[in-house]
Short mmCIF file of C-alpha atoms and ligand atoms in Angstrom, two decimals:
data_model
loop_
_atom_site.label_atom_id
_atom_site.label_comp_id
_atom_site.label_asym_id
_atom_site.label_seq_id
_atom_site.Cartn_x
_atom_site.Cartn_y
_atom_site.Cartn_z
CA MET A 1054 -81.53 4.86 27.56
CA ASN A 1055 -85.15 3.84 28.06
CA THR A 1056 -85.16 0.74 30.26
CA THR A 1057 -88.91 0.40 30.78
CA THR A 1058 -90.38 -2.78 29.32
CA GLN A 1059 -94.01 -3.06 28.48
CA ALA A 1060 -95.99 -5.83 30.14
CA PRO A 1061 -97.31 -8.28 27.55
CA VAL A 1062 -100.96 -7.73 26.69
CA ASP A 1063 -103.33 -10.24 28.30
CA TRP A 1064 -105.51 -10.80 25.23
CA HIS A 1065 -107.64 -13.41 26.98
CA ALA A 1066 -108.57 -10.88 29.68
CA ARG A 1067 -109.36 -8.28 27.01
CA ALA A 1068 -111.52 -10.80 25.18
CA GLU A 1069 -113.50 -11.42 28.38
CA SER A 1070 -114.47 -7.76 28.61
CA LEU A 1071 -115.30 -7.32 24.93
CA VAL A 1072 -119.02 -7.16 24.09
CA PRO A 1073 -119.28 -7.12 20.28
CA ASP A 1074 -122.39 -5.69 18.68
CA GLY A 1075 -123.65 -8.16 16.06
CA ARG A 1076 -126.41 -6.02 14.58
CA ALA A 1077 -126.31 -5.06 10.91
CA PHE A 1078 -125.31 -1.51 9.88
CA ILE A 1079 -127.84 0.13 7.58
CA ALA A 1080 -128.28 3.82 6.68
CA GLY A 1081 -125.77 4.90 9.32
CA ASN A 1082 -127.25 2.94 12.23
CA ARG A 1083 -126.92 -0.41 13.91
CA THR A 1084 -130.11 -2.21 12.94
CA ALA A 1085 -131.77 -5.45 14.01
CA ALA A 1086 -132.85 -7.72 11.18
CA GLY A 1087 -136.55 -7.83 10.30
CA GLY A 1088 -138.37 -10.07 12.77
CA HIS A 1089 -135.30 -9.67 15.03
CA ARG A 1090 -133.84 -12.85 13.55
CA THR A 1091 -130.40 -13.60 14.95
CA ARG A 1092 -127.90 -16.43 15.19
CA LEU A 1093 -125.11 -16.90 17.66
CA THR A 1094 -121.57 -16.58 16.39
CA THR A 1095 -118.79 -18.45 18.21
CA SER A 1096 -115.01 -18.35 18.22
CA PRO A 1097 -113.06 -21.28 16.76
CA ILE A 1098 -110.31 -20.44 19.27
CA ASP A 1099 -112.20 -21.89 22.22
CA GLY A 1100 -115.86 -22.15 21.22
CA ARG A 1101 -116.93 -19.10 23.23
CA VAL A 1102 -120.09 -17.29 22.12
CA LEU A 1103 -119.10 -13.89 20.69
CA ALA A 1104 -122.34 -12.18 19.70
CA GLU A 1105 -125.85 -12.49 18.42
CA LEU A 1106 -125.55 -11.67 14.73
CA SER A 1107 -128.48 -10.21 12.83
CA SER A 1108 -129.70 -12.68 10.21
CA CYS A 1109 -130.64 -10.29 7.44
CA GLY A 1110 -133.29 -11.39 4.97
CA ALA A 1111 -134.38 -10.07 1.59
CA SER A 1112 -136.32 -7.15 3.09
CA ASP A 1113 -133.24 -6.03 5.08
CA VAL A 1114 -131.20 -6.20 1.89
CA ASP A 1115 -133.87 -4.06 0.17
CA THR A 1116 -133.61 -1.48 2.95
CA ALA A 1117 -129.81 -1.40 2.69
CA VAL A 1118 -129.83 -1.09 -1.10
CA ALA A 1119 -132.43 1.69 -0.91
CA ALA A 1120 -130.24 3.55 1.61
CA ALA A 1121 -127.22 3.14 -0.67
CA ARG A 1122 -129.26 4.39 -3.66
CA ARG A 1123 -130.40 7.49 -1.76
CA ALA A 1124 -126.84 8.26 -0.70
CA PHE A 1125 -125.33 7.81 -4.17
CA PRO A 1126 -126.01 11.19 -5.84
CA ALA A 1127 -124.45 13.26 -3.07
CA TRP A 1128 -121.48 10.93 -2.46
CA SER A 1129 -120.63 10.52 -6.12
CA ARG A 1130 -120.70 14.30 -6.64
CA ALA A 1131 -118.96 15.14 -3.37
CA GLY A 1132 -115.62 15.50 -5.16
CA ALA A 1133 -112.49 13.46 -4.79
CA GLU A 1134 -111.00 15.74 -2.13
CA THR A 1135 -114.04 15.31 0.13
CA ARG A 1136 -114.15 11.56 -0.25
CA LYS A 1137 -110.44 11.35 0.37
CA GLY A 1138 -110.78 13.37 3.59
CA VAL A 1139 -113.46 11.09 5.02
CA LEU A 1140 -111.59 7.89 4.08
CA LEU A 1141 -108.35 9.17 5.62
CA ALA A 1142 -110.27 10.08 8.79
CA LEU A 1143 -111.58 6.51 8.87
CA ALA A 1144 -108.05 5.16 8.48
CA ALA A 1145 -106.92 7.27 11.45
CA LEU A 1146 -109.82 6.00 13.58
CA MET A 1147 -109.02 2.41 12.62
CA GLU A 1148 -105.46 3.00 13.75
CA ASN A 1149 -106.74 4.30 17.11
CA HIS A 1150 -108.87 1.17 17.46
CA ALA A 1151 -106.33 -1.24 15.99
CA ASP A 1152 -106.09 -3.51 19.05
CA GLU A 1153 -109.86 -3.86 19.30
CA LEU A 1154 -110.17 -4.63 15.58
CA ALA A 1155 -107.34 -7.17 15.78
CA LEU A 1156 -108.94 -8.91 18.76
CA LEU A 1157 -112.32 -9.10 17.02
CA GLU A 1158 -110.60 -10.50 13.93
CA SER A 1159 -108.73 -13.16 15.93
CA LEU A 1160 -111.77 -14.19 17.95
CA ASP A 1161 -113.96 -14.48 14.87
CA SER A 1162 -111.50 -16.24 12.57
CA GLY A 1163 -109.10 -18.12 14.87
CA LYS A 1164 -106.07 -16.20 13.56
CA PRO A 1165 -103.16 -15.62 15.96
CA ILE A 1166 -103.26 -12.18 17.55
CA LEU A 1167 -99.63 -11.76 16.48
CA GLN A 1168 -100.88 -11.88 12.88
CA THR A 1169 -103.99 -9.72 13.20
CA THR A 1170 -102.07 -6.95 15.04
CA THR A 1171 -99.18 -6.94 12.55
CA VAL A 1172 -100.72 -7.95 9.23
CA ASP A 1173 -104.52 -7.97 8.96
CA VAL A 1174 -105.38 -4.68 10.60
CA PRO A 1175 -102.35 -2.66 9.40
CA GLY A 1176 -102.87 -4.17 5.94
CA ALA A 1177 -106.51 -3.06 5.80
CA ILE A 1178 -105.58 0.45 6.95
CA SER A 1179 -102.80 0.73 4.39
CA THR A 1180 -105.13 -0.34 1.56
CA LEU A 1181 -107.70 2.23 2.68
CA ARG A 1182 -105.06 4.98 2.69
CA TRP A 1183 -103.69 3.89 -0.69
CA TYR A 1184 -107.08 4.30 -2.40
CA ALA A 1185 -107.96 7.48 -0.50
CA GLU A 1186 -104.70 8.95 -1.78
CA ALA A 1187 -105.09 7.57 -5.31
CA ILE A 1188 -108.48 8.99 -6.10
CA ASP A 1189 -107.59 12.66 -6.61
CA LYS A 1190 -104.60 11.72 -8.79
CA GLN A 1191 -106.77 10.15 -11.49
CA SER A 1192 -107.28 11.95 -14.81
CA GLY A 1193 -109.50 11.41 -17.80
CA GLU A 1194 -108.50 11.29 -21.47
CA LEU A 1195 -108.85 13.55 -24.49
CA PRO A 1196 -108.82 11.08 -27.38
CA SER A 1197 -108.12 12.13 -30.94
CA VAL A 1198 -111.37 12.89 -32.82
CA PRO A 1199 -112.06 14.72 -36.14
CA PRO A 1200 -111.61 18.53 -36.20
CA GLY A 1201 -114.57 20.51 -34.88
CA ALA A 1202 -115.13 18.33 -31.84
CA THR A 1203 -113.60 17.54 -28.49
CA ALA A 1204 -114.19 14.22 -26.78
CA LEU A 1205 -113.65 13.64 -23.09
CA VAL A 1206 -113.41 10.21 -21.55
CA THR A 1207 -114.12 10.21 -17.84
CA ARG A 1208 -114.45 7.39 -15.35
CA GLU A 1209 -117.88 7.31 -13.76
CA PRO A 1210 -118.88 5.43 -10.62
CA LEU A 1211 -121.40 2.66 -11.27
CA GLY A 1212 -123.91 3.40 -8.50
CA VAL A 1213 -124.80 0.88 -5.80
CA VAL A 1214 -122.12 -1.78 -5.44
CA ALA A 1215 -122.57 -5.01 -3.47
CA ALA A 1216 -119.60 -6.87 -2.05
CA ILE A 1217 -119.66 -10.42 -0.71
CA VAL A 1218 -116.51 -11.52 1.09
CA PRO A 1219 -115.11 -14.70 2.72
CA TRP A 1220 -113.84 -15.56 6.18
CA ASN A 1221 -110.13 -16.11 5.59
CA PHE A 1222 -109.04 -12.43 5.55
CA PRO A 1223 -112.28 -10.78 6.67
CA LEU A 1224 -111.08 -7.22 7.15
CA GLU A 1225 -108.38 -7.07 4.47
CA ILE A 1226 -110.54 -8.49 1.68
CA ALA A 1227 -113.49 -6.32 2.75
CA MET A 1228 -111.15 -3.33 2.44
CA TRP A 1229 -109.94 -4.47 -1.00
CA LYS A 1230 -113.55 -3.85 -2.14
CA LEU A 1231 -114.69 -1.06 0.19
CA ALA A 1232 -111.76 1.31 -0.41
CA PRO A 1233 -111.77 1.48 -4.24
CA ALA A 1234 -115.60 1.32 -4.41
CA LEU A 1235 -116.14 4.26 -2.05
CA ALA A 1236 -113.10 6.23 -3.21
CA SER A 1237 -114.42 6.23 -6.78
CA GLY A 1238 -117.83 7.53 -5.67
CA ASN A 1239 -120.02 4.44 -5.38
CA THR A 1240 -122.09 3.49 -2.38
CA LEU A 1241 -121.77 0.01 -0.95
CA VAL A 1242 -123.73 -2.83 0.63
CA LEU A 1243 -121.26 -5.37 1.98
CA LYS A 1244 -122.07 -8.85 3.20
CA PRO A 1245 -119.33 -10.35 5.34
CA ALA A 1246 -119.00 -14.11 5.78
CA GLU A 1247 -121.39 -15.35 8.45
CA GLN A 1248 -118.43 -16.67 10.49
CA THR A 1249 -116.53 -13.36 10.53
CA SER A 1250 -118.71 -10.25 10.56
CA LEU A 1251 -117.57 -8.45 13.70
CA SER A 1252 -114.48 -6.52 12.58
CA VAL A 1253 -116.07 -4.94 9.52
CA LEU A 1254 -119.20 -4.06 11.52
CA ARG A 1255 -116.95 -2.15 13.89
CA VAL A 1256 -115.29 -0.41 10.93
CA ALA A 1257 -118.75 0.74 9.85
CA ASP A 1258 -119.27 2.37 13.29
CA LEU A 1259 -115.92 4.11 12.87
CA ALA A 1260 -116.85 5.23 9.34
CA ALA A 1261 -119.92 7.00 10.74
CA GLU A 1262 -117.70 8.65 13.35
CA ALA A 1263 -115.30 9.70 10.56
CA GLY A 1264 -118.14 11.55 8.83
CA LEU A 1265 -119.14 9.07 6.14
CA PRO A 1266 -122.68 10.11 5.17
CA ASP A 1267 -125.48 7.72 6.11
CA GLY A 1268 -126.15 5.06 3.50
CA VAL A 1269 -122.76 5.26 1.78
CA LEU A 1270 -121.64 2.09 3.57
CA ASN A 1271 -124.08 -0.59 4.72
CA ILE A 1272 -123.23 -3.98 6.21
CA VAL A 1273 -125.82 -6.74 5.93
CA THR A 1274 -124.96 -9.74 8.06
CA GLY A 1275 -126.43 -13.15 7.41
CA THR A 1276 -126.01 -16.25 5.34
CA GLY A 1277 -124.90 -16.47 1.76
CA ARG A 1278 -127.97 -18.48 0.84
CA VAL A 1279 -130.33 -15.71 2.04
CA ALA A 1280 -128.64 -12.30 2.31
CA GLY A 1281 -125.95 -13.04 -0.31
CA ALA A 1282 -128.44 -14.47 -2.79
CA ALA A 1283 -130.77 -11.47 -2.28
CA LEU A 1284 -127.92 -9.10 -3.17
CA ALA A 1285 -126.98 -11.19 -6.20
CA MET A 1286 -130.56 -11.11 -7.53
CA HIS A 1287 -131.26 -7.47 -6.62
CA MET A 1288 -132.54 -5.33 -9.48
CA ASP A 1289 -131.05 -2.12 -8.04
CA VAL A 1290 -127.49 -3.34 -7.43
CA ASP A 1291 -125.27 -2.17 -10.29
CA ALA A 1292 -122.17 -4.26 -9.62
CA LEU A 1293 -121.20 -7.15 -7.39
CA ALA A 1294 -117.64 -7.71 -6.20
CA PHE A 1295 -117.08 -11.19 -4.83
CA THR A 1296 -114.31 -13.14 -3.17
CA GLY A 1297 -115.01 -16.74 -2.28
CA SER A 1298 -115.35 -20.16 -3.79
CA THR A 1299 -115.61 -21.03 -7.46
CA ALA A 1300 -118.89 -22.86 -6.73
CA VAL A 1301 -120.56 -19.70 -5.38
CA SER A 1302 -119.04 -17.66 -8.24
CA ARG A 1303 -121.06 -19.79 -10.66
CA THR A 1304 -124.34 -19.05 -8.84
CA LEU A 1305 -123.54 -15.32 -8.93
CA LEU A 1306 -123.01 -15.39 -12.69
CA GLU A 1307 -126.39 -17.07 -13.08
CA ALA A 1308 -128.06 -14.59 -10.72
CA SER A 1309 -126.68 -11.67 -12.72
CA GLY A 1310 -128.09 -13.17 -15.90
CA ARG A 1311 -131.46 -13.81 -14.32
CA SER A 1312 -131.72 -10.32 -12.76
CA ASN A 1313 -130.31 -7.07 -14.16
CA LEU A 1314 -126.96 -8.05 -15.74
CA LYS A 1315 -125.14 -6.46 -12.83
CA ARG A 1316 -121.45 -6.51 -13.62
CA LEU A 1317 -119.33 -8.93 -11.66
CA SER A 1318 -115.77 -9.21 -10.46
CA LEU A 1319 -114.99 -12.66 -9.10
CA GLU A 1320 -111.97 -13.64 -7.02
CA ALA A 1321 -112.43 -17.36 -6.65
CA GLY A 1322 -110.42 -20.35 -5.49
CA GLY A 1323 -106.88 -21.43 -6.30
CA LYS A 1324 -104.38 -24.28 -6.29
CA SER A 1325 -101.04 -22.63 -6.68
CA SER A 1326 -97.69 -24.27 -7.36
CA ASN A 1327 -94.30 -23.46 -5.96
CA ILE A 1328 -91.58 -24.72 -8.34
CA ILE A 1329 -88.13 -25.22 -6.81
CA PHE A 1330 -85.32 -25.74 -9.35
CA ALA A 1331 -82.04 -27.37 -8.36
CA ASP A 1332 -80.14 -24.14 -9.13
CA THR A 1333 -81.97 -22.23 -6.34
CA ALA A 1334 -79.34 -20.07 -4.66
CA ASP A 1335 -80.50 -20.49 -1.06
CA LEU A 1336 -82.45 -23.67 -0.48
CA SER A 1337 -83.07 -22.91 3.21
CA ALA A 1338 -84.66 -19.58 2.30
CA ALA A 1339 -86.76 -21.35 -0.32
CA ALA A 1340 -87.91 -23.94 2.25
CA SER A 1341 -88.73 -21.27 4.78
CA LYS A 1342 -90.82 -19.32 2.22
CA ALA A 1343 -92.40 -22.54 0.97
CA ALA A 1344 -93.60 -23.25 4.52
CA PHE A 1345 -95.01 -19.73 4.70
CA GLY A 1346 -96.69 -20.17 1.30
CA ALA A 1347 -98.33 -23.43 2.33
CA PHE A 1348 -99.14 -22.97 6.03
CA TYR A 1349 -99.59 -19.24 6.72
CA ASN A 1350 -103.09 -18.40 7.99
CA GLN A 1351 -103.59 -22.13 8.68
CA GLY A 1352 -103.26 -22.68 4.92
CA GLN A 1353 -106.59 -20.89 4.42
CA VAL A 1354 -105.25 -18.65 1.67
CA CYS A 1355 -106.72 -18.63 -1.84
CA SER A 1356 -103.24 -18.25 -3.31
CA ALA A 1357 -101.61 -20.77 -0.92
CA ASN A 1358 -98.64 -22.45 -2.60
CA SER A 1359 -99.96 -25.84 -1.61
CA ARG A 1360 -98.33 -27.83 -4.46
CA ILE A 1361 -94.61 -27.86 -4.01
CA LEU A 1362 -92.82 -29.16 -7.11
CA VAL A 1363 -89.14 -29.90 -6.48
CA GLN A 1364 -86.46 -30.91 -8.99
CA ARG A 1365 -85.64 -34.54 -8.27
CA THR A 1366 -81.92 -34.04 -7.53
CA ILE A 1367 -82.70 -31.82 -4.52
CA HIS A 1368 -86.06 -33.31 -3.57
CA ASP A 1369 -85.01 -35.16 -0.41
CA ASP A 1370 -82.76 -32.38 0.89
CA PHE A 1371 -85.56 -29.90 0.34
CA ALA A 1372 -88.11 -32.14 2.10
CA GLY A 1373 -85.89 -32.16 5.21
CA LEU A 1374 -85.54 -28.35 5.19
CA LEU A 1375 -89.28 -27.93 4.70
CA ALA A 1376 -90.05 -30.16 7.69
CA GLU A 1377 -87.76 -27.96 9.83
CA ALA A 1378 -89.34 -24.74 8.55
CA ALA A 1379 -92.86 -26.09 9.12
CA ALA A 1380 -92.21 -26.15 12.87
CA ASP A 1381 -92.86 -22.39 12.91
CA TYR A 1382 -96.47 -23.10 11.93
CA ARG A 1383 -97.35 -25.61 14.64
CA PRO A 1384 -100.61 -24.56 16.30
CA ALA A 1385 -100.57 -22.62 19.57
CA ASP A 1386 -103.10 -20.65 21.62
CA PRO A 1387 -103.95 -17.78 19.20
CA LEU A 1388 -104.35 -15.23 22.01
CA ALA A 1389 -101.09 -16.08 23.78
CA GLY A 1390 -99.16 -13.65 21.56
CA VAL A 1391 -96.69 -16.31 20.49
CA GLU A 1392 -95.47 -17.54 17.09
CA GLY A 1393 -97.38 -20.37 15.48
CA ASN A 1394 -100.61 -21.01 13.67
CA GLY A 1395 -104.06 -20.41 15.09
CA ALA A 1396 -107.33 -22.27 14.78
CA LEU A 1397 -108.94 -23.13 11.46
CA ILE A 1398 -112.27 -21.45 10.88
CA SER A 1399 -114.35 -24.22 12.50
CA SER A 1400 -114.30 -27.81 13.70
CA SER A 1401 -116.36 -28.91 10.73
CA HIS A 1402 -113.95 -27.29 8.25
CA THR A 1403 -111.09 -28.99 10.14
CA ASP A 1404 -112.95 -32.30 9.65
CA ASP A 1405 -112.97 -31.65 5.89
CA VAL A 1406 -109.26 -30.84 5.81
CA GLU A 1407 -108.51 -33.91 7.93
CA GLY A 1408 -110.43 -35.96 5.35
CA TRP A 1409 -107.83 -34.89 2.74
CA ILE A 1410 -105.03 -35.98 5.08
CA GLN A 1411 -106.70 -39.37 5.50
CA ARG A 1412 -106.93 -39.74 1.71
CA GLY A 1413 -103.27 -38.79 1.40
CA ARG A 1414 -102.35 -41.34 4.06
CA ALA A 1415 -104.37 -44.09 2.36
CA GLU A 1416 -103.30 -43.38 -1.22
CA GLY A 1417 -99.79 -41.98 -0.69
CA ARG A 1418 -97.75 -40.95 2.36
CA VAL A 1419 -97.87 -38.35 5.09
CA LEU A 1420 -94.29 -36.98 4.99
CA PHE A 1421 -94.78 -35.03 8.20
CA GLY A 1422 -97.53 -33.58 10.39
CA GLY A 1423 -101.03 -34.96 9.94
CA ASP A 1424 -102.26 -34.68 13.53
CA ARG A 1425 -105.17 -32.75 14.91
CA ARG A 1426 -104.77 -30.79 18.17
CA THR A 1427 -107.11 -29.65 20.91
CA ILE A 1428 -106.24 -26.26 22.39
CA LYS A 1429 -108.44 -24.33 24.84
CA GLY A 1430 -111.09 -27.02 24.45
CA SER A 1431 -111.42 -26.52 20.66
CA ASN A 1432 -110.33 -29.18 18.19
CA ALA A 1433 -110.06 -26.80 15.21
CA TYR A 1434 -106.26 -27.03 15.15
CA LEU A 1435 -104.07 -29.00 12.76
CA GLU A 1436 -100.35 -29.65 12.52
CA PRO A 1437 -98.76 -28.36 9.29
CA THR A 1438 -98.83 -31.39 7.03
CA VAL A 1439 -97.07 -32.46 3.85
CA LEU A 1440 -98.26 -35.33 1.69
CA GLY A 1441 -96.19 -37.17 -0.90
CA GLY A 1442 -96.13 -40.24 -3.09
CA LEU A 1443 -99.35 -39.25 -4.87
CA ALA A 1444 -99.88 -39.47 -8.62
CA ALA A 1445 -99.48 -36.13 -10.42
CA ASP A 1446 -103.15 -36.08 -11.43
CA HIS A 1447 -104.45 -37.01 -7.96
CA ASP A 1448 -107.19 -34.70 -6.63
CA VAL A 1449 -104.78 -33.50 -3.95
CA HIS A 1450 -102.76 -31.85 -6.74
CA ARG A 1451 -105.73 -30.26 -8.43
CA GLU A 1452 -108.29 -29.29 -5.80
CA GLU A 1453 -108.26 -26.62 -3.14
CA ILE A 1454 -107.91 -28.03 0.40
CA PHE A 1455 -107.91 -24.68 2.25
CA GLY A 1456 -106.02 -25.94 5.28
CA PRO A 1457 -102.37 -26.42 6.34
CA VAL A 1458 -101.81 -29.30 3.95
CA ALA A 1459 -99.33 -29.23 1.07
CA VAL A 1460 -98.27 -31.89 -1.39
CA LEU A 1461 -94.67 -32.43 -2.46
CA HIS A 1462 -93.90 -33.83 -5.91
CA PRO A 1463 -90.64 -34.38 -7.82
CA PHE A 1464 -90.01 -33.30 -11.42
CA ASP A 1465 -87.06 -33.69 -13.79
CA THR A 1466 -87.30 -31.05 -16.51
CA GLU A 1467 -88.45 -27.48 -16.88
CA ASP A 1468 -91.18 -28.49 -19.33
CA GLU A 1469 -92.49 -31.09 -16.90
CA ALA A 1470 -92.60 -28.54 -14.07
CA VAL A 1471 -94.62 -26.09 -16.17
CA ALA A 1472 -97.03 -28.82 -17.32
CA LEU A 1473 -97.56 -30.01 -13.74
CA ALA A 1474 -98.12 -26.47 -12.46
CA ASN A 1475 -100.68 -25.67 -15.16
CA ASN A 1476 -102.54 -28.95 -14.64
CA THR A 1477 -105.38 -27.46 -12.59
CA ASP A 1478 -108.61 -25.60 -13.36
CA TYR A 1479 -107.36 -22.68 -11.27
CA GLY A 1480 -104.91 -19.93 -12.19
CA LEU A 1481 -104.43 -17.59 -9.26
CA ALA A 1482 -100.73 -17.67 -8.37
CA ALA A 1483 -97.46 -19.54 -8.80
CA SER A 1484 -93.89 -19.27 -7.53
CA VAL A 1485 -90.57 -20.12 -9.17
CA TRP A 1486 -87.20 -20.53 -7.46
CA THR A 1487 -84.08 -20.40 -9.64
CA SER A 1488 -80.85 -18.44 -9.96
CA ASP A 1489 -81.06 -18.54 -13.77
CA LEU A 1490 -82.60 -15.25 -14.95
CA SER A 1491 -83.50 -16.63 -18.38
CA ARG A 1492 -85.28 -19.59 -16.85
CA ALA A 1493 -87.13 -17.28 -14.43
CA HIS A 1494 -88.55 -15.25 -17.35
CA ARG A 1495 -89.21 -18.30 -19.51
CA VAL A 1496 -91.10 -20.22 -16.84
CA ALA A 1497 -92.97 -17.16 -15.51
CA GLY A 1498 -94.16 -16.47 -19.05
CA LEU A 1499 -95.58 -19.98 -19.42
CA LEU A 1500 -97.41 -20.20 -16.07
CA LEU A 1501 -101.15 -19.54 -16.28
CA ALA A 1502 -101.47 -17.50 -13.12
CA GLY A 1503 -102.51 -13.96 -12.20
CA THR A 1504 -99.37 -13.50 -10.08
CA VAL A 1505 -96.03 -15.25 -10.55
CA SER A 1506 -93.55 -14.73 -7.71
CA VAL A 1507 -89.87 -15.37 -8.50
CA ASN A 1508 -87.57 -16.27 -5.61
CA THR A 1509 -90.31 -15.48 -3.12
CA VAL A 1510 -93.93 -16.61 -2.59
CA ASP A 1511 -97.29 -14.85 -2.57
CA ALA A 1512 -95.92 -11.48 -3.65
CA LEU A 1513 -98.68 -8.95 -3.06
CA GLY A 1514 -98.96 -5.20 -2.56
CA ASN A 1515 -101.44 -2.34 -2.80
CA SER A 1516 -99.94 -1.23 -6.11
CA THR A 1517 -100.04 -4.59 -7.94
CA PRO A 1518 -103.19 -6.27 -9.29
CA PHE A 1519 -104.37 -9.49 -7.66
CA GLY A 1520 -106.73 -11.96 -9.29
CA GLY A 1521 -106.91 -15.05 -11.39
CA PHE A 1522 -106.88 -16.73 -14.76
CA LYS A 1523 -109.12 -19.67 -15.65
CA GLN A 1524 -111.60 -20.68 -12.91
CA SER A 1525 -109.91 -18.48 -10.33
CA GLY A 1526 -112.21 -15.75 -11.63
CA PHE A 1527 -111.91 -12.38 -13.37
CA GLY A 1528 -111.47 -8.78 -12.39
CA ARG A 1529 -108.62 -7.61 -10.21
CA ASP A 1530 -108.39 -6.46 -6.61
CA LEU A 1531 -105.76 -3.95 -5.49
CA SER A 1532 -103.84 -1.41 -7.63
CA LEU A 1533 -105.42 1.06 -10.04
CA TYR A 1534 -106.84 -1.92 -11.97
CA ALA A 1535 -109.41 -2.40 -9.19
CA PHE A 1536 -111.11 0.82 -10.34
CA ASP A 1537 -112.19 -1.13 -13.43
CA ASN A 1538 -114.55 -3.10 -11.15
CA TYR A 1539 -116.22 0.05 -9.82
CA THR A 1540 -116.19 2.56 -12.68
CA ALA A 1541 -117.13 2.71 -16.34
CA PRO A 1542 -115.58 4.94 -19.00
CA LYS A 1543 -117.96 7.61 -20.26
CA THR A 1544 -117.53 9.53 -23.51
CA THR A 1545 -118.71 13.14 -23.71
CA TRP A 1546 -118.39 14.37 -27.31
CA ILE A 1547 -118.69 18.14 -27.79
CA GLN A 1548 -119.32 19.20 -31.39
CA TYR A 1549 -118.56 22.84 -32.10
CA GLY A 1550 -117.54 22.93 -35.76
P1 LIG B 1833 -117.80 -19.21 0.03
O1 LIG B 1833 -117.84 -19.04 -1.44
O2 LIG B 1833 -118.52 -20.33 0.64
O3 LIG B 1833 -118.37 -17.90 0.75
C1 LIG B 1833 -117.90 -16.61 0.42
C2 LIG B 1833 -119.01 -15.62 0.67
O4 LIG B 1833 -120.09 -15.93 -0.20
C3 LIG B 1833 -119.58 -15.64 2.09
O5 LIG B 1833 -119.88 -14.33 2.49
C4 LIG B 1833 -120.86 -16.45 1.92
O6 LIG B 1833 -121.84 -16.14 2.88
C5 LIG B 1833 -121.30 -16.02 0.54
N1 LIG B 1833 -122.18 -16.97 -0.14
C6 LIG B 1833 -122.26 -18.30 0.04
N2 LIG B 1833 -123.22 -18.82 -0.75
C7 LIG B 1833 -123.78 -17.79 -1.43
C8 LIG B 1833 -124.81 -17.68 -2.40
N3 LIG B 1833 -125.48 -18.73 -2.84
N4 LIG B 1833 -125.10 -16.45 -2.90
C9 LIG B 1833 -124.42 -15.37 -2.50
N5 LIG B 1833 -123.43 -15.40 -1.57
C10 LIG B 1833 -123.11 -16.60 -1.05
O7 LIG B 1833 -116.26 -19.19 0.41
P2 LIG B 1833 -115.62 -19.30 1.86
O8 LIG B 1833 -115.71 -20.72 2.28
O9 LIG B 1833 -116.15 -18.24 2.75
O10 LIG B 1833 -114.11 -18.88 1.53
C11 LIG B 1833 -113.20 -19.75 1.02
C12 LIG B 1833 -113.11 -19.62 -0.50
O11 LIG B 1833 -112.81 -18.27 -0.86
C13 LIG B 1833 -112.01 -20.46 -1.07
O12 LIG B 1833 -112.45 -21.09 -2.24
C14 LIG B 1833 -110.94 -19.43 -1.40
O13 LIG B 1833 -110.06 -19.80 -2.42
C15 LIG B 1833 -111.75 -18.26 -1.81
N6 LIG B 1833 -110.94 -17.04 -1.72
C16 LIG B 1833 -110.51 -16.46 -2.87
C17 LIG B 1833 -109.72 -15.31 -2.81
C18 LIG B 1833 -109.23 -14.63 -4.05
O14 LIG B 1833 -108.85 -13.46 -3.95
N7 LIG B 1833 -109.21 -15.27 -5.20
C19 LIG B 1833 -109.38 -14.77 -1.58
C20 LIG B 1833 -109.84 -15.40 -0.42
C21 LIG B 1833 -110.63 -16.53 -0.51
#
């Protein structure tokens, strides 16, 4: 029997010795922005300065797009086997550097190291492998055409793709775009969120080491207003894949119309409901998953189940179980390697979320939580919080809060639950808890959401499409459907008769 026990990792000590490189990655090299413009990036965990990030401007974006354009012919014709080999080599290198990537991700975003080592980094690697493996299993079509001709329908890469991604799952969401875009033969210019650029920059270094040709992947760091807007308006970007807010999605649609009609896929905000019927088989399990759905990742999840609708007869029992389950999401030092939530993305974002709690307190009730915490000198920490006693059409029920704040609301009938759940401009996800199979199908069919989870929350996997209805956007990440964002069908008609 092996009796050796491993000493726990001292993540704070490792963080002290980490010196992240904040320069952009263009044409295979780390590159300072024009004019050497930089801004400091800090960690919400404790306010420490992490790196000087290049502030890319329009001319840097031009350079990156030109590099991607030059790299496109060779990469798109390299053949699926070749592309697969390079992407699998990158996945292996990411695995070798998993601790470093996880630490960068935690420091940048405030996520607990327990999460980045077990979810974010392994999740990104698994998505990369999934697409690397998928690409050489794709086939075209031979549609029926009149005699004397053969028609082939093939999927063609679009060219230069831009991706703009948010700060809540920096590496995973970057990989949701990067993996299918590169696997299908496009080249990419990716702009990470200004708060969380370090992990994907490091992945770009590893991609070069894995043999990815120069220019196939470029990372432009900088603000949305400058670098993001330059990508959105660029005349030589063929497609733009975005994850972020609905407000920015609108500006991207306009920019596409005002520039070159680049095609868009938009994964925008959400306000998802979790409906708990009285016939739920295991109410404790439902409460535990409901806490996960509302508070995981500090509640900064686009598909967070932040509206919890509970059938009136079990409402109070459920509220008690939820309060118990929420204890697992109380904030703790993110680098201590313990259970619990980490820091929100910044103090100012925490101010905004706290503003919602204050509104809930003034206009309804705080059922539990509601307090802000200071840990390691940073006040970007919040207790998991549940509001109640608010009218069904209150903003709290309809708008995204993007923090560990959920609202609990009773309902009586199935019809009422469906109407409440659909009463939002968003349509990203929803959950239903019931032991009645007919009800599960009936309600799932009526919910306007891209993903409906039954007897679980936030169901998600590489092989299932993820994206929204209504103002949660259009286009799908993950699964084979994601190739629709990065390829176009092409007809080749051969007449011989
Ligand atoms: P955001 O829209 O402010 O920023 C997202 C990205 O867009 C960042 O990289 C930012 O720099 C860039 N950006 C900002 N303004 C821009 C502009 N004018 N032109 C071009 N780019 C611009 O969102 P955020 O605050 O980083 O992230 C939170 C939002 O993301 C929430 O609304 C959340 O629901 C959404 N989100 C959606 C999904 C999904 O899959 N549907 C997943 C995660 C997050």
